[in-house]
Tab-separated table of C-alpha atoms and ligand atoms in Angstrom:
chain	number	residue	atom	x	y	z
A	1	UNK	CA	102.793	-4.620	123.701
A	2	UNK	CA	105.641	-4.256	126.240
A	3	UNK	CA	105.524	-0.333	125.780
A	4	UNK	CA	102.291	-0.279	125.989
A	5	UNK	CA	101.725	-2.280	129.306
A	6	UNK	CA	104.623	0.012	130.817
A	7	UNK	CA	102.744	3.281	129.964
A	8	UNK	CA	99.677	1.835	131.502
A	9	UNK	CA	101.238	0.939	134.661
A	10	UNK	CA	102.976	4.803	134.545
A	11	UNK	CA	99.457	5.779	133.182
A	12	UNK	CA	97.779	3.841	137.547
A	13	UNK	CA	101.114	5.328	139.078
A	14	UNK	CA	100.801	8.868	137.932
A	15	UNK	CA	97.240	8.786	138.948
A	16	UNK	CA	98.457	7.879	142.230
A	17	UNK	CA	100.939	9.982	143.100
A	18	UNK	CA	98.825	13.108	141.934
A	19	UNK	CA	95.300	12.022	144.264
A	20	UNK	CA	95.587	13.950	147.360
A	21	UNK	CA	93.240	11.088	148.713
A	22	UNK	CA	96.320	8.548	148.208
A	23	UNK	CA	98.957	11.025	148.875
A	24	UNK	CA	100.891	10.825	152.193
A	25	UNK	CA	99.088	12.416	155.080
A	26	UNK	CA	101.145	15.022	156.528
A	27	UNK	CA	99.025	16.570	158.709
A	28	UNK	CA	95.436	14.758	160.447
A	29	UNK	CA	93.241	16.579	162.458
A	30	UNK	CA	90.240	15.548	163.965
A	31	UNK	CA	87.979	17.319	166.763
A	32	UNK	CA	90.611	19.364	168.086
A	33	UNK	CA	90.742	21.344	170.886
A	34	UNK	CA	92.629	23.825	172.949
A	35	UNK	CA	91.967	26.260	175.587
A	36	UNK	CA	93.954	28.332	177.682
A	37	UNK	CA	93.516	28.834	181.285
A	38	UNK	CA	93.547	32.686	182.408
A	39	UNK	CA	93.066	33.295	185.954
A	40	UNK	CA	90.242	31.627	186.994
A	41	UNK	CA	88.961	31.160	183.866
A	42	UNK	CA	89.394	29.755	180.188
A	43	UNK	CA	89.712	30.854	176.875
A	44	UNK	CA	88.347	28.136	174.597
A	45	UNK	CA	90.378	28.548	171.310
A	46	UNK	CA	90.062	25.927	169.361
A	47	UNK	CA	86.742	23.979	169.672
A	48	UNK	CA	87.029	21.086	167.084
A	49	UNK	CA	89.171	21.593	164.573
A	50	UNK	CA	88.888	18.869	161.482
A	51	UNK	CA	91.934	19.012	158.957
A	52	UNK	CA	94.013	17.130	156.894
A	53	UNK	CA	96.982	18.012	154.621
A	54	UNK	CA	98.619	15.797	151.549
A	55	UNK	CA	102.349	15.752	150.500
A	56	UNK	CA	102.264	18.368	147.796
A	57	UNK	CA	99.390	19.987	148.916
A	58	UNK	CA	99.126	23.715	149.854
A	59	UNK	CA	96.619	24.879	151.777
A	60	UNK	CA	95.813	28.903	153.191
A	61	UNK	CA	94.351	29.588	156.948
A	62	UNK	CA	92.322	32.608	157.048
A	63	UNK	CA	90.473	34.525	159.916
A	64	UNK	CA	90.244	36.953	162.334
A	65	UNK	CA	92.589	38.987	164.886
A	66	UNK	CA	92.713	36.532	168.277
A	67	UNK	CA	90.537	33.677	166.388
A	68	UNK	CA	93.257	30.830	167.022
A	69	UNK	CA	95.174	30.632	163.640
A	70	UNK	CA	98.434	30.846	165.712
A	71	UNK	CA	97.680	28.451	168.270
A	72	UNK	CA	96.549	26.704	165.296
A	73	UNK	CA	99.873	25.966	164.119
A	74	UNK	CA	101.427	25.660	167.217
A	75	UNK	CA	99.289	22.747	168.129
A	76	UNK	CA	100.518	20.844	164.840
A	77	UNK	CA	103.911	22.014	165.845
A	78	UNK	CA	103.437	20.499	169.314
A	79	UNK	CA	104.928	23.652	170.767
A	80	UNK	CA	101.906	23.720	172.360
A	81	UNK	CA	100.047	20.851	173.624
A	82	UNK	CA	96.076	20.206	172.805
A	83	UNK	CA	93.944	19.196	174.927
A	84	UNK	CA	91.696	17.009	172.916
A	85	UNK	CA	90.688	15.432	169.805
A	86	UNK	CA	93.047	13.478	167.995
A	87	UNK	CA	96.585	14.845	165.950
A	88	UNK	CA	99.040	12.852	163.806
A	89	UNK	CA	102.078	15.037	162.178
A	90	UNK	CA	103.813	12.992	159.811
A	91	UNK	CA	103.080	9.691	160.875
A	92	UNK	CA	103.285	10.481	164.449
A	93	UNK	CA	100.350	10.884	167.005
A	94	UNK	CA	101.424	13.844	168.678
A	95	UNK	CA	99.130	13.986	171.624
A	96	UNK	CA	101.110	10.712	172.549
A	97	UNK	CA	104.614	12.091	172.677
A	98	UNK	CA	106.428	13.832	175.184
A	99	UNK	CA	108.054	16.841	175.390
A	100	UNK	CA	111.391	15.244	173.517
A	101	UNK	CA	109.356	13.446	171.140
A	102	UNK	CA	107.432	16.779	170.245
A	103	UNK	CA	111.098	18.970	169.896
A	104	UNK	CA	112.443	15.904	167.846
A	105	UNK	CA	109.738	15.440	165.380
A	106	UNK	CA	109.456	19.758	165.574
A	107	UNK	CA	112.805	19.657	164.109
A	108	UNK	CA	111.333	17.531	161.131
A	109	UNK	CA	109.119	21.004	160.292
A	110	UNK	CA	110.032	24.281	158.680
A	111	UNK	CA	108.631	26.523	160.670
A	112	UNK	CA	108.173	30.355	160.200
A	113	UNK	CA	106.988	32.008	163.178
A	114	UNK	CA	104.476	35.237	163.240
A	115	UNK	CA	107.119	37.119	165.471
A	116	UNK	CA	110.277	35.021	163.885
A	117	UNK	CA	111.996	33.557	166.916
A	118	UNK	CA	115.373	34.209	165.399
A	119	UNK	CA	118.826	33.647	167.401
A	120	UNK	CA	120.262	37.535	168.347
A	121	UNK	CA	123.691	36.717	168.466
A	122	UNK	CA	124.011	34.507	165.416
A	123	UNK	CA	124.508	36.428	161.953
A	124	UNK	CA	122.069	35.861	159.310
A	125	UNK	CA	123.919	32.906	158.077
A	126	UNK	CA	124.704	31.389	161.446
A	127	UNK	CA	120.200	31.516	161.622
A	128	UNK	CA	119.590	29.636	158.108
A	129	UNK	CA	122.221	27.175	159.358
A	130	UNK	CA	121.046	26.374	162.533
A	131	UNK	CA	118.716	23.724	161.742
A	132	UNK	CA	121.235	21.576	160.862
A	133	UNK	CA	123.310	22.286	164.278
A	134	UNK	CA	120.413	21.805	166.235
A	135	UNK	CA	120.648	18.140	165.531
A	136	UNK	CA	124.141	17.694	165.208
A	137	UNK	CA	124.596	17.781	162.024
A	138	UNK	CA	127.525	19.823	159.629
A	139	UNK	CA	125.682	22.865	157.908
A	140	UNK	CA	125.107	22.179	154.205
A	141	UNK	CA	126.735	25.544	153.501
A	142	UNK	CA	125.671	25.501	149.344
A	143	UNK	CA	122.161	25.102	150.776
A	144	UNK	CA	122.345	27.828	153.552
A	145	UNK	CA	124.032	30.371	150.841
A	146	UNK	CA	121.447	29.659	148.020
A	147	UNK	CA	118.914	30.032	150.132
A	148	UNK	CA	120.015	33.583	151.654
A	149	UNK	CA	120.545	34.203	147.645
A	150	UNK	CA	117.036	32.916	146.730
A	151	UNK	CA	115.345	35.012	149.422
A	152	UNK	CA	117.361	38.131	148.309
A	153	UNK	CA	119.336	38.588	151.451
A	154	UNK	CA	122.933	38.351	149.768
A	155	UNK	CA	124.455	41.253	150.730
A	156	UNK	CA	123.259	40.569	154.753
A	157	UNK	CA	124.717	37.539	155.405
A	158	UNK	CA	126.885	38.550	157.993
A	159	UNK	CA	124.136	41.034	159.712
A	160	UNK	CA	122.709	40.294	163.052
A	161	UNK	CA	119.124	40.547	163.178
A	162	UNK	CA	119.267	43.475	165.449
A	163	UNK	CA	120.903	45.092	162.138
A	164	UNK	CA	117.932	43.971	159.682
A	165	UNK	CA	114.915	45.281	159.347
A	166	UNK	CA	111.460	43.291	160.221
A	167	UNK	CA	110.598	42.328	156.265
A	168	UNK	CA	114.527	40.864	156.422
A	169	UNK	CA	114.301	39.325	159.485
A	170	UNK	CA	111.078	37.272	157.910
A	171	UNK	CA	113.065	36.445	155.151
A	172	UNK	CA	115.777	35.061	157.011
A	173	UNK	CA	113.125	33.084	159.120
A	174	UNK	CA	111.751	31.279	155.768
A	175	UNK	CA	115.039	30.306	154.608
A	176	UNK	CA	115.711	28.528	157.913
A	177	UNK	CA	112.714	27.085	158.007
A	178	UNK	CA	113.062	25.397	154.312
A	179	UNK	CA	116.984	24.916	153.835
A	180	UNK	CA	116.709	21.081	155.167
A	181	UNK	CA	113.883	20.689	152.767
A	182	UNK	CA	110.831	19.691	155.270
A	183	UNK	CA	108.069	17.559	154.263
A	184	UNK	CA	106.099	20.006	156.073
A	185	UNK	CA	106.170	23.630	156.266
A	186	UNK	CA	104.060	25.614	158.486
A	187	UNK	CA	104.096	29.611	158.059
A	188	UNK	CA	102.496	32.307	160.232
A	189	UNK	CA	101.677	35.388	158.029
A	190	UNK	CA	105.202	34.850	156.649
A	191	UNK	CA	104.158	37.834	154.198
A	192	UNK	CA	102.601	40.550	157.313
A	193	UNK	CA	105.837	42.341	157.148
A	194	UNK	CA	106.671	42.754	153.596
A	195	UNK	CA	105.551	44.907	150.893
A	196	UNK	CA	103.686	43.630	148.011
A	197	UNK	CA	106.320	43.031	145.545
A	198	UNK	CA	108.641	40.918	148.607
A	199	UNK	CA	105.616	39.344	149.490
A	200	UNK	CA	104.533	37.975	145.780
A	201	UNK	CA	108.168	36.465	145.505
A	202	UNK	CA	108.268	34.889	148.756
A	203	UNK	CA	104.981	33.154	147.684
A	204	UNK	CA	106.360	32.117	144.660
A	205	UNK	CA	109.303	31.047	146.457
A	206	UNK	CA	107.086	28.414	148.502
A	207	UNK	CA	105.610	26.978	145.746
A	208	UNK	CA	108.560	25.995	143.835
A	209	UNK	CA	110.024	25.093	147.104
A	210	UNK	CA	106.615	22.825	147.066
A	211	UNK	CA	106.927	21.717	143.651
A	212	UNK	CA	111.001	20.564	144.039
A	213	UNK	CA	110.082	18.760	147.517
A	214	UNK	CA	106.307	17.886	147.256
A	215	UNK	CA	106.501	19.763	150.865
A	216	UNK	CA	103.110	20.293	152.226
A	217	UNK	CA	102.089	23.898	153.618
A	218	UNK	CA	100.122	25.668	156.127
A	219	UNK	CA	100.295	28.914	155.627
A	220	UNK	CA	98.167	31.468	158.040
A	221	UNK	CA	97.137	35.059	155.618
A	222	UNK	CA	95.282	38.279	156.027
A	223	UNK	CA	95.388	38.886	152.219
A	224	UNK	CA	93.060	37.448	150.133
A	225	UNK	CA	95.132	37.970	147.179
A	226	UNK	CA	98.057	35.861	148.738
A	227	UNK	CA	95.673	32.918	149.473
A	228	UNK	CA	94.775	32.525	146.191
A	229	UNK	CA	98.162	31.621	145.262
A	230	UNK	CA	97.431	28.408	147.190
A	231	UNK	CA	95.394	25.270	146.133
A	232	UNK	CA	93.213	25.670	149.116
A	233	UNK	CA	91.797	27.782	151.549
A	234	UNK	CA	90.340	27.610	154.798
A	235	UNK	CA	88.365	29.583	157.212
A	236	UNK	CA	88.413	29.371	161.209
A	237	UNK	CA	85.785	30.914	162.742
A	238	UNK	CA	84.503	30.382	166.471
A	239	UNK	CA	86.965	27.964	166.879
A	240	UNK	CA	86.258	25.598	163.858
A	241	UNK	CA	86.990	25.626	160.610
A	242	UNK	CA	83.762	26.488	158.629
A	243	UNK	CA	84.401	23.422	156.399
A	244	UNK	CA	81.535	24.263	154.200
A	245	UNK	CA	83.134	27.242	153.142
A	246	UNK	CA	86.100	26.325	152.763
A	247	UNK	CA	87.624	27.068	148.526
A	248	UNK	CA	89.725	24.348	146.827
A	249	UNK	CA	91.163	24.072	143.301
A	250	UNK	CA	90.213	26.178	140.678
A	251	UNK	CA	87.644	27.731	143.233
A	252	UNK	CA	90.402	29.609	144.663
A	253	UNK	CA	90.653	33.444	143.375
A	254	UNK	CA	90.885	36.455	145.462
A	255	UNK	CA	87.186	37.765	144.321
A	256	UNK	CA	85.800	34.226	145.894
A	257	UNK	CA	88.025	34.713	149.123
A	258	UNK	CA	86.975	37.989	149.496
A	259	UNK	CA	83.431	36.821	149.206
A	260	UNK	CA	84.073	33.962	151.928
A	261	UNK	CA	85.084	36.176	154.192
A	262	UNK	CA	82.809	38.601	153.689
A	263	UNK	CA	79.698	36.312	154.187
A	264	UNK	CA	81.148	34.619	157.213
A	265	UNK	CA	81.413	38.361	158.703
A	266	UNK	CA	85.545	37.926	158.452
B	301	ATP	N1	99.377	31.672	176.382
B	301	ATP	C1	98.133	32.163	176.340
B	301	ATP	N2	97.411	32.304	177.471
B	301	ATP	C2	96.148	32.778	177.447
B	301	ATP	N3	95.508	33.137	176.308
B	301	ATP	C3	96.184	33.014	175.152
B	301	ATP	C4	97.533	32.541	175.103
B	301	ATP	N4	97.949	32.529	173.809
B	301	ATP	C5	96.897	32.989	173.083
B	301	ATP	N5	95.858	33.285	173.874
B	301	ATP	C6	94.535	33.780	173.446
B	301	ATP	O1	94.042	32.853	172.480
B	301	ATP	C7	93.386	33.531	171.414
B	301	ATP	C8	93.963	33.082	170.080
B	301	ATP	O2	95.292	33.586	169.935
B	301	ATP	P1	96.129	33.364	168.601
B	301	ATP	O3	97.456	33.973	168.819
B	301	ATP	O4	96.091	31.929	168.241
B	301	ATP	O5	95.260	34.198	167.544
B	301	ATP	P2	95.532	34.500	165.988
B	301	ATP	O6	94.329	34.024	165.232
B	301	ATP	O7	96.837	33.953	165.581
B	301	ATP	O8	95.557	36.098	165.946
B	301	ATP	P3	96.446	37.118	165.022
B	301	ATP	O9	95.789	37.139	163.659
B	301	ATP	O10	96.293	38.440	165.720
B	301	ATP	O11	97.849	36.637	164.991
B	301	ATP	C9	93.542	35.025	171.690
B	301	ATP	O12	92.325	35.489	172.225
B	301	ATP	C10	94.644	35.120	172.718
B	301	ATP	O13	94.419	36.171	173.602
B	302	MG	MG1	98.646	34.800	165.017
């Protein structure tokens, strides 16, 4: 009777643990907006923007050249502030904080920027560490090394990144951005400057990353067959994100994706 009360009570927990409805929110969302001033005008980016992200969940941003899938992510990154609408990042309501609130709870985030934003005069292991030295903190150097291993970069670690080339420099970017093992990882076409065979194992890469952790991602693609790696895709178009359209589960394959995008004119 015992055992069969405890598998019960594992049977309720499990159930838990795996509804994305009950999961942690990482990431909330609602009615966002951002525009940018330019001259004496405006460009209205984001319009609206509804989202939320789970713990454990993955989730793929697609859309258009200029559409606002960077200024996406730099909103939930508070490297750039919105202007309306409402925005909680792990736990914290980020339209609320200032500017040290925003860098401290920034530093909480694994991060891989579109253009990489890596240090020029710090080697390749000196960049996966610096997470760690940016708050203070002794590198954990069996983390920074596996990592460099993991993403193939073994035989750079000692390279500047004037001395790599741009499908290197991205890898070194997504090791720094996961080696403290964030609870949330947000990643700008972190496959645009690889082939296809570097991009498939960063992608697996991520996901077991996601699995180990129960991280949550954001990841911004142009390939349809990338985001169907991912649990869940997303569309933005005219600066919303065409819920309706948007492909979860077992609905996510390239052929639908390509579909998507093709009937929202993508
Ligand atoms: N600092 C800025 N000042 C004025 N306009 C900006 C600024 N940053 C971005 N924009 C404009 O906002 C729009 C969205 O830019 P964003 O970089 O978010 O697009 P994106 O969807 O990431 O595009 P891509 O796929 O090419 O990376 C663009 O039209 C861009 O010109
Ligand atoms: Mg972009």
């Amino acid at each position: 009777m015992e055992g069969l009360a405890a598998a019960r009570r594992f049977v309720v927990w499990a159930r838990f643990v795996a509804s994305p409805e009950l999961a942690e929110r990482v990431v909330e969302l609602h009615g966002l907006s951002k525009k940018y001033a330019f001259g004496d005008s405006h460009v209205e980016v984001l319009r609206g923007i509804d989202l939320t992200l789970s713990a454990g969940e993955s989730c793929a941003i697609m859309g258009p050249s200029g559409v606002g899938k960077s200024t996406l992510l730099a909103c939930i990154s508070g490297l750039t502030v919105a202007d309306g609408g409402s925005l909680t990042v792990l736990g914290s309501d980020l339209l609320k904080e200032n500017d040290r609130g925003r860098t401290l709870l920034r530093r909480k985030m694994g991060i891989i920027y579109q253009f990489f934003h890596l240090v020029p005069n710090l080697t390749v292991t000196q960049n996966v560490a610096l997470p760690f030295l940016v708050d203070g903190l002794a590198p954990d150097d069996r983390a920074v090394e596996q990592l460099i291993e993991r993403v193939g970069l073994k035989g750079r670690k000692e390279h500047l990144p004037s001395q790599l080339s741009g499908g290197e420099m991205q890898l070194v970017a997504i090791a720094r951005a996961l080696v403290r093992k964030p609870r949330l990882v947000l990643a700008d076409e972190p496959t645009g400057n690889v082939n296809v065979e570097t991009g498939r194992r960063i992608l697996a890469l991520f996901l077991e990353v996601l699995r180990e952790s129960g991280a949550a991602l954001l990841l911004v693609t142009h390939h349809p067959e990338h985001a169907a790696r991912f649990g869940r895709v997303e569309f933005l178009k005219d600066g919303v994100l065409a819920g309706e359209s948007a492909l979860r589960g077992e609905d996510v394959t390239a052929d639908a994706v390509h579909d998507r995008l093709r009937s929202l004119g993508i």
